[in-house]
Tab-separated table of C-alpha atoms and ligand atoms in Angstrom:
chain	number	residue	atom	x	y	z
A	1	UNK	CA	0.000	0.000	0.000
A	2	UNK	CA	1.285	3.458	-0.835
A	3	UNK	CA	0.378	6.051	1.802
A	4	UNK	CA	0.360	8.902	-0.734
A	5	UNK	CA	-2.585	7.167	-2.484
A	6	UNK	CA	-4.479	7.139	0.821
A	7	UNK	CA	-3.865	10.866	1.385
A	8	UNK	CA	-5.121	11.572	-2.157
A	9	UNK	CA	-8.155	9.341	-1.560
A	10	UNK	CA	-9.162	11.288	1.539
A	11	UNK	CA	-8.339	14.593	-0.156
A	12	UNK	CA	-10.813	13.555	-2.899
A	13	UNK	CA	-13.504	12.877	-0.252
A	14	UNK	CA	-13.421	9.104	-0.736
A	15	UNK	CA	-13.955	6.558	2.045
A	16	UNK	CA	-10.982	4.724	3.563
A	17	UNK	CA	-11.289	0.980	4.165
A	18	UNK	CA	-10.532	-0.668	7.501
A	19	UNK	CA	-7.270	-2.090	6.040
A	20	UNK	CA	-6.234	1.390	4.881
A	21	UNK	CA	-6.960	2.906	8.293
A	22	UNK	CA	-5.003	0.106	9.994
A	23	UNK	CA	-2.104	0.746	7.613
A	24	UNK	CA	-2.205	4.455	8.533
A	25	UNK	CA	-2.276	3.857	12.310
A	26	UNK	CA	0.380	1.141	12.179
A	27	UNK	CA	2.593	3.485	10.145
A	28	UNK	CA	2.151	6.168	12.832
A	29	UNK	CA	2.916	3.700	15.638
A	30	UNK	CA	5.959	2.128	13.929
A	31	UNK	CA	7.137	5.553	12.734
A	32	UNK	CA	7.313	4.330	9.122
A	33	UNK	CA	5.177	7.225	7.837
A	34	UNK	CA	6.916	10.618	8.033
A	35	UNK	CA	5.317	13.417	10.058
A	36	UNK	CA	4.574	15.517	6.955
A	37	UNK	CA	2.502	12.710	5.419
A	38	UNK	CA	0.689	12.015	8.697
A	39	UNK	CA	-0.044	15.745	8.958
A	40	UNK	CA	-1.327	15.842	5.367
A	41	UNK	CA	-3.689	12.966	6.141
A	42	UNK	CA	-4.844	14.653	9.360
A	43	UNK	CA	-5.583	17.847	7.431
A	44	UNK	CA	-7.483	15.885	4.762
A	45	UNK	CA	-9.553	14.252	7.541
A	46	UNK	CA	-10.035	17.616	9.219
A	47	UNK	CA	-11.413	19.098	5.993
A	48	UNK	CA	-13.339	16.120	4.553
A	49	UNK	CA	-14.173	14.281	7.796
A	50	UNK	CA	-14.684	10.533	8.353
A	51	UNK	CA	-17.948	8.622	8.266
A	52	UNK	CA	-19.187	6.557	11.235
A	53	UNK	CA	-17.505	3.336	10.088
A	54	UNK	CA	-14.175	5.082	9.400
A	55	UNK	CA	-14.282	6.786	12.828
A	56	UNK	CA	-14.993	3.482	14.543
A	57	UNK	CA	-12.184	1.759	12.569
A	58	UNK	CA	-9.768	4.569	13.485
A	59	UNK	CA	-10.692	4.239	17.172
A	60	UNK	CA	-10.159	0.463	17.174
A	61	UNK	CA	-6.851	0.826	15.308
A	62	UNK	CA	-5.648	3.375	17.902
A	63	UNK	CA	-6.725	1.124	20.799
A	64	UNK	CA	-4.773	-1.744	19.173
A	65	UNK	CA	-1.688	0.454	18.704
A	66	UNK	CA	-0.782	-0.208	22.363
A	67	UNK	CA	-1.708	-2.136	25.463
A	68	UNK	CA	-5.150	-2.314	27.063
A	69	UNK	CA	-5.592	-2.085	30.794
A	70	UNK	CA	-7.134	-5.168	32.356
A	71	UNK	CA	-9.293	-4.067	35.301
A	72	UNK	CA	-10.994	-7.448	35.778
A	73	UNK	CA	-9.280	-7.954	39.160
A	74	UNK	CA	-11.239	-4.974	40.546
A	75	UNK	CA	-14.747	-5.842	41.698
A	76	UNK	CA	-17.752	-4.006	40.308
A	77	UNK	CA	-18.608	-1.864	37.299
A	78	UNK	CA	-15.698	0.410	36.355
A	79	UNK	CA	-16.644	3.876	35.145
A	80	UNK	CA	-14.464	6.612	33.794
A	81	UNK	CA	-15.244	10.242	33.107
A	82	UNK	CA	-13.691	12.519	30.535
A	83	UNK	CA	-14.049	16.167	29.675
A	84	UNK	CA	-13.349	17.399	26.153
A	85	UNK	CA	-11.366	20.269	27.697
A	86	UNK	CA	-12.218	23.601	29.249
A	87	UNK	CA	-11.087	26.478	31.453
A	88	UNK	CA	-11.215	26.134	35.268
A	89	UNK	CA	-12.680	22.690	34.699
A	90	UNK	CA	-11.688	20.941	37.930
A	91	UNK	CA	-14.562	18.481	38.022
A	92	UNK	CA	-12.341	15.364	38.208
A	93	UNK	CA	-10.855	16.458	41.551
A	94	UNK	CA	-14.382	16.741	42.952
A	95	UNK	CA	-16.220	13.898	41.199
A	96	UNK	CA	-13.547	11.212	41.596
A	97	UNK	CA	-13.291	11.297	45.435
A	98	UNK	CA	-17.047	11.845	45.697
A	99	UNK	CA	-18.095	8.738	43.763
A	100	UNK	CA	-15.195	6.710	45.230
A	101	UNK	CA	-16.483	7.614	48.712
A	102	UNK	CA	-19.836	6.133	47.635
A	103	UNK	CA	-18.286	2.788	46.684
A	104	UNK	CA	-17.519	3.250	42.985
A	105	UNK	CA	-13.930	2.202	42.162
A	106	UNK	CA	-12.168	4.959	40.204
A	107	UNK	CA	-8.903	4.448	38.363
A	108	UNK	CA	-8.582	7.476	36.175
A	109	UNK	CA	-5.840	8.173	33.682
A	110	UNK	CA	-5.732	11.871	32.878
A	111	UNK	CA	-3.853	14.259	30.627
A	112	UNK	CA	-1.883	17.460	30.892
A	113	UNK	CA	-2.979	20.928	29.807
A	114	UNK	CA	-3.598	21.517	26.137
A	115	UNK	CA	-3.514	24.963	24.566
A	116	UNK	CA	-5.658	27.296	26.664
A	117	UNK	CA	-7.289	24.369	28.519
A	118	UNK	CA	-5.987	22.971	31.801
A	119	UNK	CA	-5.086	19.351	32.588
A	120	UNK	CA	-5.815	17.271	35.688
A	121	UNK	CA	-2.285	15.892	35.866
A	122	UNK	CA	-0.719	19.368	36.027
A	123	UNK	CA	-3.192	20.336	38.744
A	124	UNK	CA	-2.381	17.237	40.817
A	125	UNK	CA	1.345	17.896	40.438
A	126	UNK	CA	0.849	21.266	42.097
A	127	UNK	CA	0.214	19.336	45.335
A	128	UNK	CA	3.700	18.983	46.906
A	129	UNK	CA	4.941	15.388	46.547
A	130	UNK	CA	1.946	14.035	44.594
A	131	UNK	CA	3.080	11.246	42.249
A	132	UNK	CA	1.073	10.840	39.049
A	133	UNK	CA	3.503	8.376	37.445
A	134	UNK	CA	2.327	5.023	38.699
A	135	UNK	CA	2.826	1.666	37.042
A	136	UNK	CA	-0.314	-0.294	36.224
A	137	UNK	CA	0.395	-2.801	39.015
A	138	UNK	CA	0.874	0.029	41.557
A	139	UNK	CA	-2.384	1.596	40.377
A	140	UNK	CA	-4.277	-1.693	40.721
A	141	UNK	CA	-2.946	-2.176	44.265
A	142	UNK	CA	-3.916	1.361	45.261
A	143	UNK	CA	-7.398	1.209	43.788
A	144	UNK	CA	-8.065	-2.036	45.694
A	145	UNK	CA	-7.011	-0.349	48.942
A	146	UNK	CA	-8.426	3.159	48.495
A	147	UNK	CA	-11.006	2.810	45.688
A	148	UNK	CA	-9.330	5.764	43.977
A	149	UNK	CA	-6.288	6.410	41.792
A	150	UNK	CA	-5.595	9.475	39.644
A	151	UNK	CA	-2.597	9.052	37.403
A	152	UNK	CA	-0.942	10.042	34.167
A	153	UNK	CA	-1.544	8.089	31.010
A	154	UNK	CA	1.088	5.387	30.557
A	155	UNK	CA	3.328	5.467	27.475
A	156	UNK	CA	1.974	2.227	26.034
A	157	UNK	CA	-1.722	3.174	26.098
A	158	UNK	CA	-3.017	4.233	22.646
A	159	UNK	CA	0.462	5.467	21.558
A	160	UNK	CA	-0.805	6.270	18.044
A	161	UNK	CA	-3.191	8.826	19.547
A	162	UNK	CA	-0.417	10.334	21.619
A	163	UNK	CA	1.745	10.820	18.516
A	164	UNK	CA	-1.056	12.124	16.324
A	165	UNK	CA	-2.295	14.445	19.046
A	166	UNK	CA	1.099	16.122	19.313
A	167	UNK	CA	1.058	16.659	15.523
A	168	UNK	CA	-2.543	17.900	15.531
A	169	UNK	CA	-1.656	20.429	18.202
A	170	UNK	CA	0.889	22.084	15.898
A	171	UNK	CA	-0.779	21.622	12.491
A	172	UNK	CA	-4.166	23.254	13.075
A	173	UNK	CA	-5.977	19.908	13.057
A	174	UNK	CA	-7.306	19.648	16.618
A	175	UNK	CA	-10.857	20.797	15.863
A	176	UNK	CA	-12.064	17.789	13.887
A	177	UNK	CA	-15.014	15.861	15.253
A	178	UNK	CA	-13.937	12.331	14.182
A	179	UNK	CA	-10.361	13.025	15.333
A	180	UNK	CA	-11.502	14.291	18.759
A	181	UNK	CA	-14.031	11.458	19.137
A	182	UNK	CA	-11.550	8.708	18.231
A	183	UNK	CA	-8.748	10.310	20.282
A	184	UNK	CA	-10.798	10.408	23.488
A	185	UNK	CA	-12.625	7.119	23.018
A	186	UNK	CA	-9.477	5.150	22.125
A	187	UNK	CA	-7.808	6.272	25.373
A	188	UNK	CA	-10.887	5.664	27.502
A	189	UNK	CA	-11.544	2.195	26.064
A	190	UNK	CA	-7.864	1.227	26.300
A	191	UNK	CA	-8.051	2.245	29.995
A	192	UNK	CA	-10.353	-0.724	30.548
A	193	UNK	CA	-13.526	0.899	31.908
A	194	UNK	CA	-16.976	-0.631	31.401
A	195	UNK	CA	-18.710	2.712	31.039
A	196	UNK	CA	-17.791	6.339	30.344
A	197	UNK	CA	-19.467	9.605	31.308
A	198	UNK	CA	-18.397	12.337	28.905
A	199	UNK	CA	-18.515	16.021	29.701
A	200	UNK	CA	-18.741	17.638	26.262
A	201	UNK	CA	-17.824	21.268	26.680
A	202	UNK	CA	-19.534	23.767	24.422
A	203	UNK	CA	-18.804	27.470	23.961
A	204	UNK	CA	-16.003	29.996	23.517
A	205	UNK	CA	-13.560	28.158	25.807
A	206	UNK	CA	-14.234	24.708	24.303
A	207	UNK	CA	-13.177	22.952	21.104
A	208	UNK	CA	-16.878	22.707	20.160
A	209	UNK	CA	-18.076	26.291	19.821
A	210	UNK	CA	-21.797	25.654	19.302
A	211	UNK	CA	-24.483	23.299	20.595
A	212	UNK	CA	-25.092	21.633	17.255
A	213	UNK	CA	-21.435	20.586	16.921
A	214	UNK	CA	-21.331	19.486	20.566
A	215	UNK	CA	-24.365	17.244	19.977
A	216	UNK	CA	-22.843	15.741	16.834
A	217	UNK	CA	-19.628	15.006	18.760
A	218	UNK	CA	-21.606	13.485	21.660
A	219	UNK	CA	-23.520	11.206	19.306
A	220	UNK	CA	-20.349	10.157	17.487
A	221	UNK	CA	-18.719	9.173	20.771
A	222	UNK	CA	-21.825	7.330	21.965
A	223	UNK	CA	-21.925	5.372	18.690
A	224	UNK	CA	-18.249	4.428	19.024
A	225	UNK	CA	-19.010	3.194	22.551
A	226	UNK	CA	-22.013	1.192	21.339
A	227	UNK	CA	-19.967	-0.448	18.589
A	228	UNK	CA	-17.439	-1.523	21.242
A	229	UNK	CA	-20.008	-2.598	23.878
A	230	UNK	CA	-19.314	0.268	26.279
A	231	UNK	CA	-21.995	2.258	28.050
A	232	UNK	CA	-21.615	5.975	27.299
A	233	UNK	CA	-23.513	8.969	28.654
A	234	UNK	CA	-22.685	12.436	27.340
A	235	UNK	CA	-23.470	15.611	29.262
A	236	UNK	CA	-23.200	18.780	27.197
A	237	UNK	CA	-22.148	21.679	29.411
A	238	UNK	CA	-21.603	25.404	29.018
A	239	UNK	CA	-18.007	26.586	28.491
A	240	UNK	CA	-18.712	30.184	27.430
A	241	UNK	CA	-17.222	31.296	30.719
A	242	UNK	CA	-14.750	29.509	33.070
A	243	UNK	CA	-16.488	26.811	35.096
A	244	UNK	CA	-14.952	27.874	38.406
A	245	UNK	CA	-13.634	31.166	39.756
A	246	UNK	CA	-9.960	30.091	39.865
A	247	UNK	CA	-7.805	29.452	36.788
A	248	UNK	CA	-4.329	28.007	37.301
A	249	UNK	CA	-3.111	24.761	38.785
A	250	UNK	CA	-2.826	25.127	42.575
A	251	UNK	CA	-5.609	27.752	42.542
A	252	UNK	CA	-7.951	25.213	40.939
A	253	UNK	CA	-7.024	22.481	43.432
A	254	UNK	CA	-7.837	24.915	46.267
A	255	UNK	CA	-11.221	25.663	44.696
A	256	UNK	CA	-11.973	21.920	44.361
A	257	UNK	CA	-11.074	21.437	48.054
A	258	UNK	CA	-13.435	24.274	48.977
A	259	UNK	CA	-16.243	22.496	47.080
A	260	UNK	CA	-15.407	19.212	48.860
A	261	UNK	CA	-15.461	21.058	52.210
A	262	UNK	CA	-18.987	22.216	51.386
A	263	UNK	CA	-17.909	25.877	51.429
A	264	UNK	CA	-18.641	26.623	47.788
A	265	UNK	CA	-21.712	26.330	45.570
A	266	UNK	CA	-21.998	27.405	41.939
A	267	UNK	CA	-21.392	26.063	38.424
A	268	UNK	CA	-18.272	24.002	39.255
A	269	UNK	CA	-20.137	22.089	41.961
A	270	UNK	CA	-23.284	21.795	39.845
A	271	UNK	CA	-21.504	20.263	36.833
A	272	UNK	CA	-19.452	17.977	39.118
A	273	UNK	CA	-22.629	16.679	40.754
A	274	UNK	CA	-24.303	16.187	37.363
A	275	UNK	CA	-21.351	14.058	36.175
A	276	UNK	CA	-21.210	12.166	39.477
A	277	UNK	CA	-24.961	11.468	39.310
A	278	UNK	CA	-24.647	9.925	35.844
A	279	UNK	CA	-21.740	7.767	37.052
A	280	UNK	CA	-23.795	6.489	40.012
A	281	UNK	CA	-26.801	5.782	37.789
A	282	UNK	CA	-24.722	3.969	35.163
A	283	UNK	CA	-23.197	1.732	37.838
A	284	UNK	CA	-26.615	1.067	39.471
A	285	UNK	CA	-25.481	2.608	42.762
A	286	UNK	CA	-28.332	5.125	42.412
A	287	UNK	CA	-31.675	4.482	40.699
A	288	UNK	CA	-32.304	8.020	39.454
A	289	UNK	CA	-30.878	11.551	39.374
A	290	UNK	CA	-32.601	12.759	42.546
A	291	UNK	CA	-31.350	9.817	44.600
A	292	UNK	CA	-27.862	10.222	43.140
A	293	UNK	CA	-27.761	13.954	43.924
A	294	UNK	CA	-28.906	13.290	47.493
A	295	UNK	CA	-26.129	10.722	47.964
A	296	UNK	CA	-23.492	13.049	46.494
A	297	UNK	CA	-24.591	16.027	48.584
A	298	UNK	CA	-24.634	13.888	51.697
A	299	UNK	CA	-21.013	12.827	51.150
A	300	UNK	CA	-20.007	16.454	50.760
A	301	UNK	CA	-21.881	17.451	53.916
A	302	UNK	CA	-20.537	14.569	56.031
A	303	UNK	CA	-16.987	15.251	54.657
A	304	UNK	CA	-16.543	11.672	53.395
A	305	UNK	CA	-15.581	12.935	49.927
A	306	UNK	CA	-13.059	15.357	51.452
A	307	UNK	CA	-11.539	12.534	53.546
A	308	UNK	CA	-11.345	10.412	50.379
A	309	UNK	CA	-9.438	13.191	48.632
A	310	UNK	CA	-7.107	13.463	51.622
A	311	UNK	CA	-6.599	9.663	51.504
A	312	UNK	CA	-5.824	9.915	47.767
A	313	UNK	CA	-3.183	12.600	48.335
A	314	UNK	CA	-1.567	10.532	51.079
A	315	UNK	CA	-1.651	7.294	49.067
A	316	UNK	CA	0.089	8.942	46.099
A	317	UNK	CA	2.844	10.537	48.151
A	318	UNK	CA	1.448	14.069	48.408
A	319	UNK	CA	1.272	16.237	51.500
A	320	UNK	CA	-2.337	15.941	52.788
A	321	UNK	CA	-1.813	18.971	55.065
A	322	UNK	CA	-2.501	21.170	52.000
A	323	UNK	CA	-6.196	20.508	52.600
A	324	UNK	CA	-6.164	22.598	55.773
A	325	UNK	CA	-3.233	24.861	54.979
A	326	UNK	CA	-3.323	26.396	51.482
A	327	UNK	CA	-0.041	28.221	52.095
A	328	UNK	CA	1.670	24.854	51.507
A	329	UNK	CA	0.819	25.198	47.795
A	330	UNK	CA	3.311	27.059	45.584
A	331	UNK	CA	2.781	30.802	46.218
A	332	UNK	CA	3.314	33.848	43.982
A	333	UNK	CA	4.546	37.139	45.312
A	334	UNK	CA	3.439	39.289	42.371
A	335	UNK	CA	-0.217	40.174	42.319
A	336	UNK	CA	-2.201	42.475	40.062
A	337	UNK	CA	-5.740	43.534	40.724
A	338	UNK	CA	-8.118	44.190	37.814
A	339	UNK	CA	-10.912	46.620	38.638
A	340	UNK	CA	-14.034	47.660	36.783
A	341	UNK	CA	-13.862	50.911	34.825
A	342	UNK	CA	-17.605	51.464	35.198
A	343	UNK	CA	-20.685	50.354	37.104
A	344	UNK	CA	-23.023	47.810	35.539
A	345	UNK	CA	-23.376	44.063	35.111
A	346	UNK	CA	-20.867	41.462	33.939
A	347	UNK	CA	-22.276	40.296	30.601
A	348	UNK	CA	-19.302	38.281	29.393
A	349	UNK	CA	-16.260	36.529	30.862
A	350	UNK	CA	-14.824	34.934	27.727
A	351	UNK	CA	-13.435	31.520	28.722
A	352	UNK	CA	-10.992	31.325	25.813
A	353	UNK	CA	-9.432	34.741	26.506
A	354	UNK	CA	-9.327	34.085	30.261
A	355	UNK	CA	-7.640	30.725	29.578
A	356	UNK	CA	-5.106	32.544	27.380
A	357	UNK	CA	-4.572	35.183	30.074
A	358	UNK	CA	-3.908	32.433	32.648
A	359	UNK	CA	-1.447	30.959	30.146
A	360	UNK	CA	0.419	34.280	30.109
A	361	UNK	CA	0.810	34.164	33.889
A	362	UNK	CA	2.841	30.932	33.433
A	363	UNK	CA	0.043	28.483	34.296
A	364	UNK	CA	0.343	26.690	30.921
A	365	UNK	CA	3.099	25.333	28.706
A	366	UNK	CA	4.589	27.258	25.797
A	367	UNK	CA	6.151	24.132	24.333
A	368	UNK	CA	5.657	20.438	25.027
A	369	UNK	CA	8.617	20.432	27.402
A	370	UNK	CA	8.328	23.805	29.129
A	371	UNK	CA	7.811	23.988	32.892
A	372	UNK	CA	4.536	25.038	34.409
A	373	UNK	CA	4.363	27.642	37.153
A	374	UNK	CA	1.962	25.869	39.518
A	375	UNK	CA	1.188	28.888	41.694
A	376	UNK	CA	0.420	31.231	38.792
A	377	UNK	CA	-3.070	32.042	37.589
A	378	UNK	CA	-6.171	34.143	37.986
A	379	UNK	CA	-8.807	34.419	40.683
A	380	UNK	CA	-12.069	35.827	39.336
A	381	UNK	CA	-14.052	37.849	41.830
A	382	UNK	CA	-17.137	38.392	39.667
A	383	UNK	CA	-19.210	36.064	37.495
A	384	UNK	CA	-21.439	36.684	34.488
A	385	UNK	CA	-24.668	38.278	35.772
A	386	UNK	CA	-23.035	39.916	38.825
A	387	UNK	CA	-23.583	43.618	39.504
A	388	UNK	CA	-20.377	45.651	39.815
A	389	UNK	CA	-19.571	49.160	40.933
A	390	UNK	CA	-16.922	51.374	39.339
A	391	UNK	CA	-13.441	50.465	40.710
A	392	UNK	CA	-14.699	47.206	42.222
A	393	UNK	CA	-12.300	44.248	41.933
A	394	UNK	CA	-13.050	41.936	39.000
A	395	UNK	CA	-10.065	39.614	39.292
A	396	UNK	CA	-6.632	39.103	40.870
A	397	UNK	CA	-3.690	37.882	38.810
A	398	UNK	CA	-0.805	35.891	40.343
A	399	UNK	CA	2.531	35.507	38.537
A	400	UNK	CA	6.245	35.336	39.238
A	401	UNK	CA	6.945	38.812	37.866
A	402	UNK	CA	5.134	42.043	37.120
A	403	UNK	CA	5.583	41.752	33.321
A	404	UNK	CA	3.614	38.506	33.284
A	405	UNK	CA	0.966	40.135	35.489
A	406	UNK	CA	0.733	43.095	33.068
A	407	UNK	CA	0.489	40.892	29.951
A	408	UNK	CA	-2.178	38.699	31.502
A	409	UNK	CA	-4.005	41.803	32.754
A	410	UNK	CA	-4.341	43.304	29.257
A	411	UNK	CA	-5.945	40.138	27.924
A	412	UNK	CA	-8.104	39.664	30.988
A	413	UNK	CA	-9.534	43.171	30.644
A	414	UNK	CA	-10.587	42.425	27.075
A	415	UNK	CA	-12.233	39.178	28.232
A	416	UNK	CA	-14.624	40.726	30.753
A	417	UNK	CA	-17.461	42.940	29.512
A	418	UNK	CA	-19.490	45.262	31.733
A	419	UNK	CA	-22.763	46.656	30.389
A	420	UNK	CA	-25.612	48.680	31.829
A	421	UNK	CA	-28.082	45.798	31.883
A	422	UNK	CA	-27.616	42.085	32.593
A	423	UNK	CA	-28.123	39.571	29.767
A	424	UNK	CA	-30.340	36.491	30.177
A	425	UNK	CA	-28.309	33.592	31.643
A	426	UNK	CA	-27.470	30.659	29.358
A	427	UNK	CA	-28.106	27.170	30.752
A	428	UNK	CA	-25.192	25.443	32.493
A	429	UNK	CA	-26.200	21.958	31.355
A	430	UNK	CA	-27.570	21.921	27.820
A	431	UNK	CA	-28.358	18.261	27.407
A	432	UNK	CA	-27.752	14.731	28.656
A	433	UNK	CA	-27.571	12.118	25.886
A	434	UNK	CA	-27.462	8.366	26.560
B	1	URA	N1	-8.952	15.629	24.342
B	1	URA	C1	-8.353	14.541	23.786
B	1	URA	O1	-7.890	13.659	24.471
B	1	URA	N2	-8.280	14.484	22.449
B	1	URA	C2	-8.785	15.423	21.636
B	1	URA	O2	-8.695	15.288	20.427
B	1	URA	C3	-9.395	16.558	22.233
B	1	URA	C4	-9.470	16.639	23.597
């Protein structure tokens, strides 16, 4: 088979056979196809898309490019969750200990930040000592003892996706529905779970900018799951504005702890509970949403979810004292306060621009290998819909030097709009598709 013929085929909007897709993925995995040809194929897919069968074949080929986790030694139904990526999206740190405290075993392999979106692994690494690099056997031991493991994806899990993702990131080919669907589903299925709850983010700070595209993506991922005998529920949630008030690694962990302590309500908690409820329903721990929400709220109120998070930190080598003493997190000495230039209502807090502003503080990576500044980031003081007075504080920026604070501040100012009248609120949860 000549790979150039396959690129031309896709460029001409033709359908690729299963054998051709396998040839492509094997060539990526064995590094026998050069990056420029892989990139050309990715661009052809990005422009001309893949049909349902091609997407399913690509997913299976990527699963088979590496090892598959065998979770059969863990009792019960194993459920994973995955977000398609957002800003201040710290739901995993809330949902995972919550459902684990209710008896659901959670062994979750997560990723690092991507572009303007944050990553669970970077957030966990902001906890002093926390080890995300566990072997599979270590993870299995820990999940049997604590019911909860949060770790980095291992090298041998869906390696073709890992390679293609890095190329997509730098070739303008991230925003393709079949590529996103197969990328996420291949990793989730290779991680060995029986069911998956997807949080499909939709809006300015997400890869899917509108509801129609988010629904198409949700349905594509559900179909892939069905074809591979996995239960999938997709929740489509609003990512016009950051989900929480804190953006940046240690800042987001602190906000998640505040939710687990029962000190904080709002969108971050609401979306976390919605995801948790679907996980409990899928695993038959709860019979319906109301029962599930009651159980989840109870384990926040009685602190069992917080204790589970503390147990997780301890079991993975982190310092659990951070839970009661936030000054143990990396701190920043430079602060910049952003104030409102007029009185009115916050009508927009653009998640993409705020994510980019957080990036400028040092909270994200400039290149694959650059170091993250865990203490850097932004603390929003106002949300969309809030009334503000002239000179009132809208946000505080934390960075290691004043230049970074200034650069982030300029972008942040352009992200937050104040108008005379409030706008009608958009829903937080658009849809739940099973
Ligand atoms: N997250 C992934 O893992 N892959 C994508 O393609 C997009 C978001």
